[in-house]
Coordinates of C-alpha atoms in Angstrom, one line a residue:
M1 CA -22.2 -47.7 -48.4
T2 CA -19.1 -45.5 -50.3
A3 CA -16.1 -47.3 -51.9
S4 CA -14.1 -44.9 -48.9
E5 CA -16.1 -46.2 -46.1
T6 CA -15.6 -49.5 -46.8
T7 CA -13.8 -52.1 -44.1
T8 CA -11.2 -53.6 -45.0
T9 CA -12.8 -56.9 -42.7
A10 CA -11.9 -60.3 -45.3
D11 CA -9.3 -61.2 -47.1
L12 CA -10.4 -62.1 -50.5
I13 CA -14.1 -61.6 -52.5
V14 CA -15.3 -63.5 -55.6
E15 CA -18.3 -61.7 -56.9
G16 CA -20.7 -62.6 -59.5
A17 CA -20.6 -66.9 -59.2
T18 CA -22.5 -68.8 -60.6
L19 CA -23.2 -71.7 -57.9
D20 CA -25.6 -74.3 -58.5
G21 CA -27.5 -72.2 -60.3
A22 CA -28.2 -69.6 -58.3
T23 CA -25.6 -66.6 -58.6
V24 CA -23.0 -66.0 -54.9
D25 CA -21.0 -64.2 -53.7
V26 CA -18.5 -65.8 -51.1
V27 CA -16.5 -63.8 -48.5
V28 CA -13.2 -65.5 -47.5
R29 CA -11.1 -64.5 -43.8
D30 CA -8.8 -66.8 -42.1
G31 CA -8.7 -69.4 -44.3
R32 CA -12.5 -69.8 -44.3
I33 CA -15.8 -69.3 -46.2
A34 CA -17.0 -66.4 -43.6
A35 CA -20.6 -65.7 -46.2
L36 CA -21.4 -67.6 -49.0
G37 CA -25.1 -66.4 -50.9
P38 CA -26.4 -63.6 -53.0
G39 CA -24.9 -60.2 -52.3
A40 CA -23.3 -61.3 -49.3
A41 CA -19.8 -59.0 -50.1
G42 CA -21.8 -55.9 -50.1
G43 CA -20.0 -53.8 -48.2
V44 CA -17.5 -56.3 -46.7
G45 CA -14.0 -55.2 -48.6
A46 CA -11.1 -57.0 -49.0
P47 CA -7.4 -56.6 -50.8
E48 CA -8.0 -59.2 -53.3
R49 CA -11.2 -59.9 -54.8
I50 CA -12.0 -61.6 -57.7
A51 CA -15.1 -60.8 -60.5
A52 CA -16.5 -63.7 -61.5
A53 CA -18.9 -62.8 -63.5
G54 CA -21.5 -65.8 -63.9
G55 CA -17.9 -67.7 -63.8
L56 CA -19.0 -71.1 -62.1
I57 CA -17.4 -72.1 -58.7
T58 CA -17.2 -75.7 -57.7
P59 CA -14.9 -77.8 -55.3
P60 CA -11.1 -78.1 -56.7
F61 CA -11.0 -80.4 -59.6
T62 CA -9.4 -84.0 -58.9
E63 CA -6.7 -85.9 -60.8
P64 CA -7.8 -89.8 -59.9
H65 CA -5.1 -91.6 -61.8
S66 CA -2.0 -90.0 -62.6
H67 CA 1.9 -91.2 -62.7
P68 CA 4.4 -88.3 -61.1
D69 CA 6.9 -89.4 -61.6
K70 CA 6.5 -90.3 -65.2
A71 CA 5.6 -87.6 -66.3
L72 CA 7.8 -85.2 -68.7
S73 CA 10.1 -88.0 -68.9
R74 CA 9.3 -88.7 -72.9
R75 CA 11.9 -85.9 -73.8
S76 CA 14.7 -88.2 -71.9
I77 CA 14.6 -91.0 -74.1
V78 CA 15.9 -89.7 -77.7
P79 CA 18.4 -88.0 -75.7
L80 CA 19.5 -91.7 -74.2
G81 CA 19.5 -93.0 -77.5
L82 CA 16.4 -94.9 -76.3
P83 CA 14.4 -96.2 -79.6
A84 CA 11.6 -93.4 -80.3
R85 CA 8.5 -95.4 -81.4
L86 CA 7.3 -98.0 -79.9
T87 CA 4.4 -100.1 -80.6
E88 CA 4.7 -103.5 -79.1
R89 CA 4.0 -103.8 -74.6
P90 CA 7.3 -106.4 -74.4
A91 CA 9.0 -102.5 -76.2
L92 CA 7.8 -100.6 -74.4
M93 CA 7.7 -102.5 -71.2
Q94 CA 11.9 -102.2 -71.2
R95 CA 12.2 -98.4 -72.5
Q96 CA 10.3 -97.8 -69.6
R97 CA 13.0 -99.9 -67.6
D98 CA 15.6 -98.3 -69.2
L99 CA 14.2 -94.8 -68.8
K100 CA 13.5 -95.6 -65.3
A101 CA 16.5 -97.0 -64.2
T102 CA 18.0 -93.3 -65.2
F103 CA 16.4 -91.3 -62.5
T104 CA 17.4 -90.0 -59.7
R105 CA 15.5 -89.0 -56.8
D106 CA 16.7 -84.7 -57.8
E107 CA 15.4 -85.7 -61.5
V108 CA 12.1 -87.2 -59.9
A109 CA 11.1 -84.7 -57.8
G110 CA 11.4 -81.4 -60.3
R111 CA 8.9 -83.0 -62.8
A112 CA 6.9 -84.2 -60.5
G113 CA 6.7 -80.9 -59.3
A114 CA 6.1 -79.3 -62.9
F115 CA 3.7 -81.7 -62.9
L116 CA 1.9 -81.4 -59.5
R117 CA 2.3 -76.9 -60.8
L118 CA 0.8 -77.5 -63.8
A119 CA -2.3 -79.2 -61.8
A120 CA -3.2 -76.5 -60.1
S121 CA -2.7 -74.0 -63.0
Q122 CA -5.4 -76.3 -64.2
G123 CA -7.5 -75.5 -61.0
V124 CA -6.6 -79.3 -59.5
G125 CA -6.4 -78.6 -55.9
T126 CA -5.6 -83.2 -55.2
V127 CA -4.5 -85.1 -57.7
A128 CA -3.5 -89.0 -57.3
G129 CA -0.2 -90.3 -58.1
Q130 CA 1.7 -93.6 -57.9
A131 CA 5.0 -94.0 -57.4
D132 CA 6.9 -97.2 -59.3
I133 CA 8.2 -99.1 -56.5
D134 CA 10.3 -102.3 -57.8
S135 CA 13.9 -103.4 -58.3
V136 CA 14.7 -101.4 -61.6
T137 CA 13.9 -97.6 -59.2
G138 CA 14.1 -99.4 -55.5
L139 CA 12.7 -96.4 -53.4
T140 CA 14.0 -93.3 -56.1
S141 CA 10.6 -92.7 -57.8
F142 CA 9.0 -92.9 -54.6
E143 CA 11.4 -90.6 -52.4
G144 CA 11.4 -87.9 -55.8
V145 CA 7.6 -87.9 -56.0
M146 CA 7.2 -87.0 -52.1
D147 CA 9.2 -84.9 -52.4
A148 CA 7.4 -82.9 -54.4
R149 CA 4.6 -83.5 -52.6
E150 CA 6.0 -81.4 -49.3
A151 CA 7.0 -78.5 -51.7
H152 CA 3.8 -78.3 -53.3
A153 CA 1.5 -78.9 -50.6
H154 CA 0.6 -75.2 -49.9
L155 CA -0.9 -75.3 -54.3
V156 CA -2.3 -79.6 -55.0
E157 CA -2.6 -82.7 -52.1
L158 CA -0.9 -85.5 -53.3
R159 CA -2.1 -88.6 -52.4
V160 CA 0.6 -91.2 -53.3
T161 CA 0.0 -95.2 -54.3
A162 CA 3.4 -97.0 -54.0
F163 CA 2.7 -98.8 -57.1
P164 CA 5.1 -102.3 -58.1
Q165 CA 4.6 -101.9 -61.8
E166 CA 7.4 -104.6 -62.4
G167 CA 5.0 -106.8 -60.7
L168 CA 5.9 -108.6 -56.6
V169 CA 5.9 -112.2 -57.4
Q170 CA 8.5 -112.3 -61.3
D171 CA 10.4 -108.6 -59.3
P172 CA 11.4 -110.3 -55.5
G173 CA 12.2 -107.7 -53.5
A174 CA 9.6 -105.5 -54.8
Y175 CA 7.4 -106.6 -52.1
D176 CA 9.5 -105.4 -49.3
L177 CA 9.9 -102.1 -51.1
V178 CA 6.9 -100.8 -51.1
A179 CA 6.1 -101.9 -47.6
A180 CA 8.8 -99.5 -46.4
A181 CA 7.1 -96.9 -49.1
L182 CA 3.8 -97.4 -46.6
A183 CA 6.0 -97.0 -43.3
A184 CA 7.5 -94.1 -44.7
G185 CA 4.1 -92.7 -45.6
A186 CA 2.6 -93.8 -49.0
H187 CA -0.9 -93.5 -49.2
R188 CA -2.5 -96.7 -50.6
V189 CA -1.3 -100.0 -51.4
G190 CA -1.2 -100.1 -55.6
G191 CA -0.7 -103.3 -58.4
W192 CA -0.9 -104.6 -61.6
P193 CA -1.4 -108.3 -60.9
N194 CA -1.5 -109.0 -64.9
N195 CA 1.8 -108.4 -65.5
E196 CA 2.6 -111.8 -63.3
R197 CA 3.4 -114.6 -65.5
S198 CA 1.0 -117.2 -64.7
F199 CA -2.4 -116.8 -63.5
E200 CA -1.5 -118.1 -60.4
D201 CA 1.1 -115.9 -60.1
Q202 CA -1.2 -112.9 -60.3
L203 CA -3.6 -113.7 -58.0
T204 CA -0.5 -114.4 -55.4
H205 CA 0.0 -110.6 -56.5
L206 CA -3.2 -110.1 -55.5
D207 CA -3.4 -111.5 -52.1
Q208 CA -0.1 -109.5 -51.9
V209 CA -1.8 -106.2 -52.7
F210 CA -4.3 -107.5 -50.3
E211 CA -2.2 -108.6 -47.2
L212 CA 0.0 -105.0 -47.2
A213 CA -3.1 -102.8 -47.0
E214 CA -4.3 -104.5 -44.3
R215 CA -1.1 -104.8 -42.8
F216 CA -0.9 -100.7 -43.0
G217 CA -4.5 -99.8 -43.1
V218 CA -4.3 -98.6 -46.5
G219 CA -7.0 -98.7 -49.7
I220 CA -5.9 -100.1 -52.7
D221 CA -5.1 -98.3 -55.8
I222 CA -4.6 -101.5 -58.3
N223 CA -4.2 -101.3 -62.4
V224 CA -5.9 -104.1 -63.1
D225 CA -7.7 -106.3 -66.8
Y226 CA -5.7 -103.2 -68.0
F227 CA -5.9 -103.3 -71.7
T228 CA -8.7 -104.7 -74.2
D229 CA -7.3 -108.3 -74.1
P230 CA -10.3 -111.0 -73.3
S231 CA -7.3 -112.9 -71.5
E232 CA -7.6 -110.8 -68.5
R233 CA -9.6 -111.8 -66.2
L234 CA -9.1 -110.2 -62.6
L235 CA -11.8 -107.9 -62.2
E236 CA -13.7 -110.9 -60.8
P237 CA -11.0 -111.9 -58.0
L238 CA -10.3 -108.4 -57.3
A239 CA -13.8 -108.0 -56.5
E240 CA -14.0 -111.2 -54.5
R241 CA -11.6 -110.1 -52.5
T242 CA -12.8 -106.7 -51.5
V243 CA -15.7 -108.4 -50.0
A244 CA -14.5 -111.1 -48.1
H245 CA -11.3 -108.3 -46.6
G246 CA -14.5 -105.9 -46.1
M247 CA -12.2 -103.7 -48.4
Q248 CA -15.9 -102.3 -49.5
G249 CA -15.4 -98.4 -50.6
L250 CA -11.7 -98.1 -50.3
V251 CA -11.0 -99.7 -54.0
N252 CA -9.7 -98.0 -56.3
A253 CA -9.3 -99.8 -60.0
N254 CA -8.1 -98.4 -62.5
H255 CA -8.9 -98.9 -66.3
V256 CA -10.5 -102.0 -66.4
G257 CA -10.3 -102.3 -70.4
A258 CA -10.5 -105.9 -70.9
L259 CA -13.9 -106.4 -69.3
E260 CA -15.2 -104.6 -72.9
T261 CA -14.2 -107.9 -74.3
Y262 CA -16.0 -109.8 -72.1
P263 CA -19.5 -111.3 -73.9
D264 CA -22.9 -109.7 -72.2
D265 CA -23.6 -112.1 -69.4
D266 CA -19.8 -112.2 -68.1
A267 CA -19.7 -108.8 -68.0
R268 CA -23.2 -107.8 -66.5
R269 CA -22.0 -110.7 -63.1
V270 CA -18.8 -109.4 -63.7
I271 CA -20.6 -105.7 -63.0
D272 CA -23.0 -107.1 -59.9
R273 CA -19.7 -108.1 -58.5
V274 CA -18.1 -105.2 -58.8
A275 CA -20.7 -103.2 -57.6
E276 CA -21.3 -105.0 -54.6
A277 CA -17.5 -104.9 -53.7
G278 CA -18.6 -101.1 -53.6
I279 CA -14.7 -100.9 -55.6
V280 CA -14.7 -97.5 -57.7
V281 CA -13.3 -97.7 -62.0
T282 CA -11.2 -95.4 -63.2
V283 CA -9.8 -95.2 -67.0
C284 CA -8.4 -93.0 -68.7
P285 CA -10.3 -91.7 -71.7
S286 CA -6.9 -90.3 -73.4
N287 CA -6.5 -93.8 -74.1
L288 CA -8.2 -94.2 -77.2
G289 CA -5.7 -93.1 -79.7
G290 CA -2.1 -92.7 -81.2
S291 CA -0.7 -96.3 -81.3
Y292 CA 0.3 -97.5 -78.0
P293 CA -2.2 -100.8 -76.8
Y294 CA -5.6 -99.6 -76.9
R295 CA -7.0 -100.2 -73.3
G296 CA -11.0 -98.1 -73.9
V297 CA -12.8 -96.7 -71.1
S298 CA -14.0 -100.5 -70.0
R299 CA -17.8 -100.8 -70.0
A300 CA -18.3 -97.0 -68.0
N301 CA -22.2 -96.9 -69.1
E302 CA -23.2 -100.4 -68.6
L303 CA -21.0 -99.6 -65.0
L304 CA -23.0 -96.3 -63.9
A305 CA -26.0 -98.0 -65.3
A306 CA -24.9 -100.6 -62.1
G307 CA -24.5 -98.0 -59.3
V308 CA -21.2 -98.3 -59.8
T309 CA -18.5 -94.8 -59.4
V310 CA -16.7 -94.6 -62.1
A311 CA -14.3 -91.4 -62.4
A312 CA -12.1 -90.4 -65.5
G313 CA -8.8 -89.7 -65.3
T314 CA -5.2 -88.7 -66.8
G315 CA -3.1 -91.7 -66.9
N316 CA 0.4 -90.9 -68.9
L317 CA 1.3 -88.0 -69.5
Q318 CA 4.1 -86.8 -71.6
D319 CA 6.4 -89.9 -70.9
N320 CA 6.7 -93.9 -72.1
W321 CA 3.2 -94.1 -72.8
E322 CA 1.1 -91.2 -73.4
V323 CA 2.7 -88.0 -76.0
F324 CA 0.9 -85.6 -75.4
G325 CA -1.6 -84.5 -72.4
N326 CA -2.1 -81.8 -70.2
L327 CA -3.7 -82.3 -67.0
D328 CA -6.7 -79.9 -68.1
P329 CA -10.2 -82.4 -66.2
M330 CA -12.2 -80.0 -68.8
D331 CA -10.2 -82.1 -71.7
T332 CA -11.1 -85.4 -69.1
A333 CA -14.2 -84.9 -69.2
R334 CA -14.5 -84.0 -73.0
L335 CA -13.4 -86.9 -74.2
A336 CA -15.1 -89.3 -71.7
W337 CA -18.7 -88.0 -73.2
H338 CA -17.5 -88.6 -76.4
A339 CA -16.0 -92.1 -75.5
F340 CA -18.1 -93.7 -73.4
P341 CA -20.9 -92.4 -75.2
L342 CA -22.7 -89.8 -72.8
S343 CA -25.9 -88.6 -74.2
D344 CA -26.7 -85.4 -76.0
E345 CA -30.4 -85.6 -75.6
D346 CA -30.0 -83.4 -72.1
D347 CA -28.1 -82.4 -69.7
R348 CA -27.7 -85.5 -68.1
G349 CA -25.4 -86.1 -70.0
V350 CA -23.0 -83.4 -69.3
E351 CA -23.6 -83.5 -65.5
T352 CA -22.4 -87.2 -65.8
A353 CA -19.1 -85.9 -67.3
W354 CA -18.4 -83.0 -64.6
R355 CA -18.9 -85.5 -61.9
L356 CA -16.8 -88.0 -63.5
V357 CA -13.8 -85.7 -62.8
T358 CA -15.3 -83.8 -59.4
S359 CA -17.5 -85.7 -56.6
H360 CA -16.8 -88.8 -58.4
A361 CA -12.8 -88.4 -59.0
A362 CA -12.8 -87.5 -55.5
K363 CA -14.3 -90.9 -54.3
A364 CA -11.5 -92.2 -56.7
A365 CA -8.9 -90.6 -55.1
G366 CA -9.8 -91.9 -51.6
V367 CA -10.7 -88.6 -50.2
P368 CA -13.9 -86.5 -49.3
Y369 CA -15.3 -84.4 -52.1
G370 CA -15.4 -81.1 -50.6
E371 CA -18.9 -78.6 -50.1
L372 CA -18.8 -74.7 -50.7
R373 CA -20.6 -73.8 -47.5
A374 CA -20.4 -70.3 -44.7
G375 CA -18.2 -72.1 -42.3
G376 CA -16.4 -74.3 -44.0
P377 CA -12.5 -74.5 -45.9
A378 CA -12.0 -71.9 -48.3
D379 CA -11.1 -74.5 -51.2
F380 CA -12.9 -73.9 -54.2
T381 CA -12.3 -72.8 -58.7
V382 CA -13.4 -69.7 -60.4
L383 CA -14.3 -71.0 -63.9
S384 CA -14.8 -68.1 -66.6
A385 CA -17.5 -71.1 -68.1
T386 CA -21.1 -69.7 -67.3
T387 CA -22.4 -73.3 -67.3
L388 CA -20.9 -77.4 -67.7
T389 CA -22.0 -77.4 -71.7
D390 CA -19.7 -74.3 -71.6
A391 CA -16.9 -75.5 -68.5
L392 CA -16.2 -78.4 -71.2
R393 CA -16.2 -76.9 -74.3
N394 CA -13.0 -75.1 -72.5
E395 CA -14.1 -71.6 -73.9
P396 CA -10.8 -68.9 -73.4
G397 CA -10.6 -67.1 -70.0
P398 CA -8.9 -67.8 -66.7
R399 CA -9.4 -70.3 -63.8
R400 CA -8.1 -69.6 -60.7
L401 CA -7.1 -72.2 -57.9
V402 CA -8.1 -71.3 -54.3
R403 CA -6.5 -73.2 -51.3
G404 CA -6.7 -71.9 -47.9
G405 CA -8.3 -69.2 -49.0
R406 CA -5.4 -67.7 -51.0
V407 CA -5.4 -68.0 -54.5
V408 CA -2.3 -70.1 -55.4
A409 CA -2.5 -70.5 -58.9
G410 CA -3.8 -70.4 -62.1
R411 CA -4.2 -69.1 -66.0
A412 CA -4.1 -66.4 -67.3
G413 CA -7.4 -65.6 -70.0
E414 CA -6.7 -67.2 -73.9
L415 CA -8.2 -65.6 -76.9
W416 CA -9.6 -67.0 -79.4
T417 CA -8.9 -64.9 -82.8
A418 CA -9.1 -64.7 -86.1
R419 CA -7.7 -62.6 -88.9

C-alpha cells in the first residue's frame, strides 16, 4: 500500500520500539492499544506517529515518594528572611514550620502543578505525594495539592497521602484534620511517629495511623525510622501492627534509614518481620549527599534478598530539605545502583535498578503496574535509549509520555557536544 492509499484508522502510531527485547509497533485508537507487535503498523495511517528507532517503550514511570506541597519552595527561604544554611535537625524543622506558615492554597497549587508538569515531562505517569496536615498549615497544603491534582489529571495520576508531619500526639487537632482530609479524598494516611516526644507517644502515633486507615478503608504511606539513628526503632512495631490489623501489602514505609545502624542479628529479625508483613520499603538515594542529616538507603540489598519490595523515590525537591532534584526516574535509579550498591557483573543489577522506579515503585504507590498489550489502555512512555543500561546512563534524546492515547508531555532531545 502506498502512502497515498493509506487510510487513517488510528490516532497514534509508535513504530520500531523495543519491548522485552523485541522490536514492535504500537497502534493506538480511542485511548487504547488496538494492536501491538512486529509490523503491527503496516498499512495503518494516523495523524501522529512516533519513530522510536529502537527506543524502549514501557508503562509510565512511578514516583513513589514525594512532597508536592513543599516542592520548589526553597526559592522563598531567603526572601522571607529565613536562615539560608542549616544543618541541625531542630533548626531545619523550625525553618520548615516558618516556611509553610506562609503557604496559601493557590501558592501550593501553583508549585505542585509545576512539580507535576516536571514529572510528566520525565515520563512519570503516577506520583505518590504527601501533603502536610497539621496545626501550622491546617488543610491549606492538602487543598492546594488536590487543586493541582485535578488540574493536571490529564498528565499525571497523583495519589495524595494525608501526612501529619508535626505529629499526632504532640500536635493536638492533627488527628481530626487528617480525618477531614481522608473524608475529602486523600488516598492514604501517613505519619512520622519518630517525631513524637517519647517512645510511648510514638507507639500511640502508630496506633492512630492504623485506626485512621481502618476507619476510612485506605492504605498507609508512612515515614518511619527516618534517620540513621540507632535509637529509632519503630519499623518492627510497624510490621507487628500491619500483621495484627490484616494490612499485609497495604503499607509503604519510607526511608527506614535507622535499619542501617542496627546490629546484624537485630536487622535480620526486623527484615524478616517486614517481609512477613508485606511492607514495601521506599528509599531516597539522593539523601546520601549534602550537609543535612544523613538518611541513607536502609539495608536495601538485604531487604531485596528477603523478598521485600524496595522502591526508590525522589523525596524532597528544591525545598527546605533538598537543594536539587529533577524528578527524572533514570537519575534516581542510577543513584540507587551506586548507593545500594547493585552488581555490575551482569544485567541483573541494572534490571533491579529499573524495577525500583517501575513495577516496585507502582507497588509502593499502591497502584497496579501497567501492562502493554493489545486491548489495554494506551498509557506508556517512549525513551530514546535502546537498552536498560543506556536508559540509566541517561543518554540524550527525546522522551514522550502517552496517556489516554495522546502524547501529553515529554522532553526534547538534548545534544552532548564538544568543541
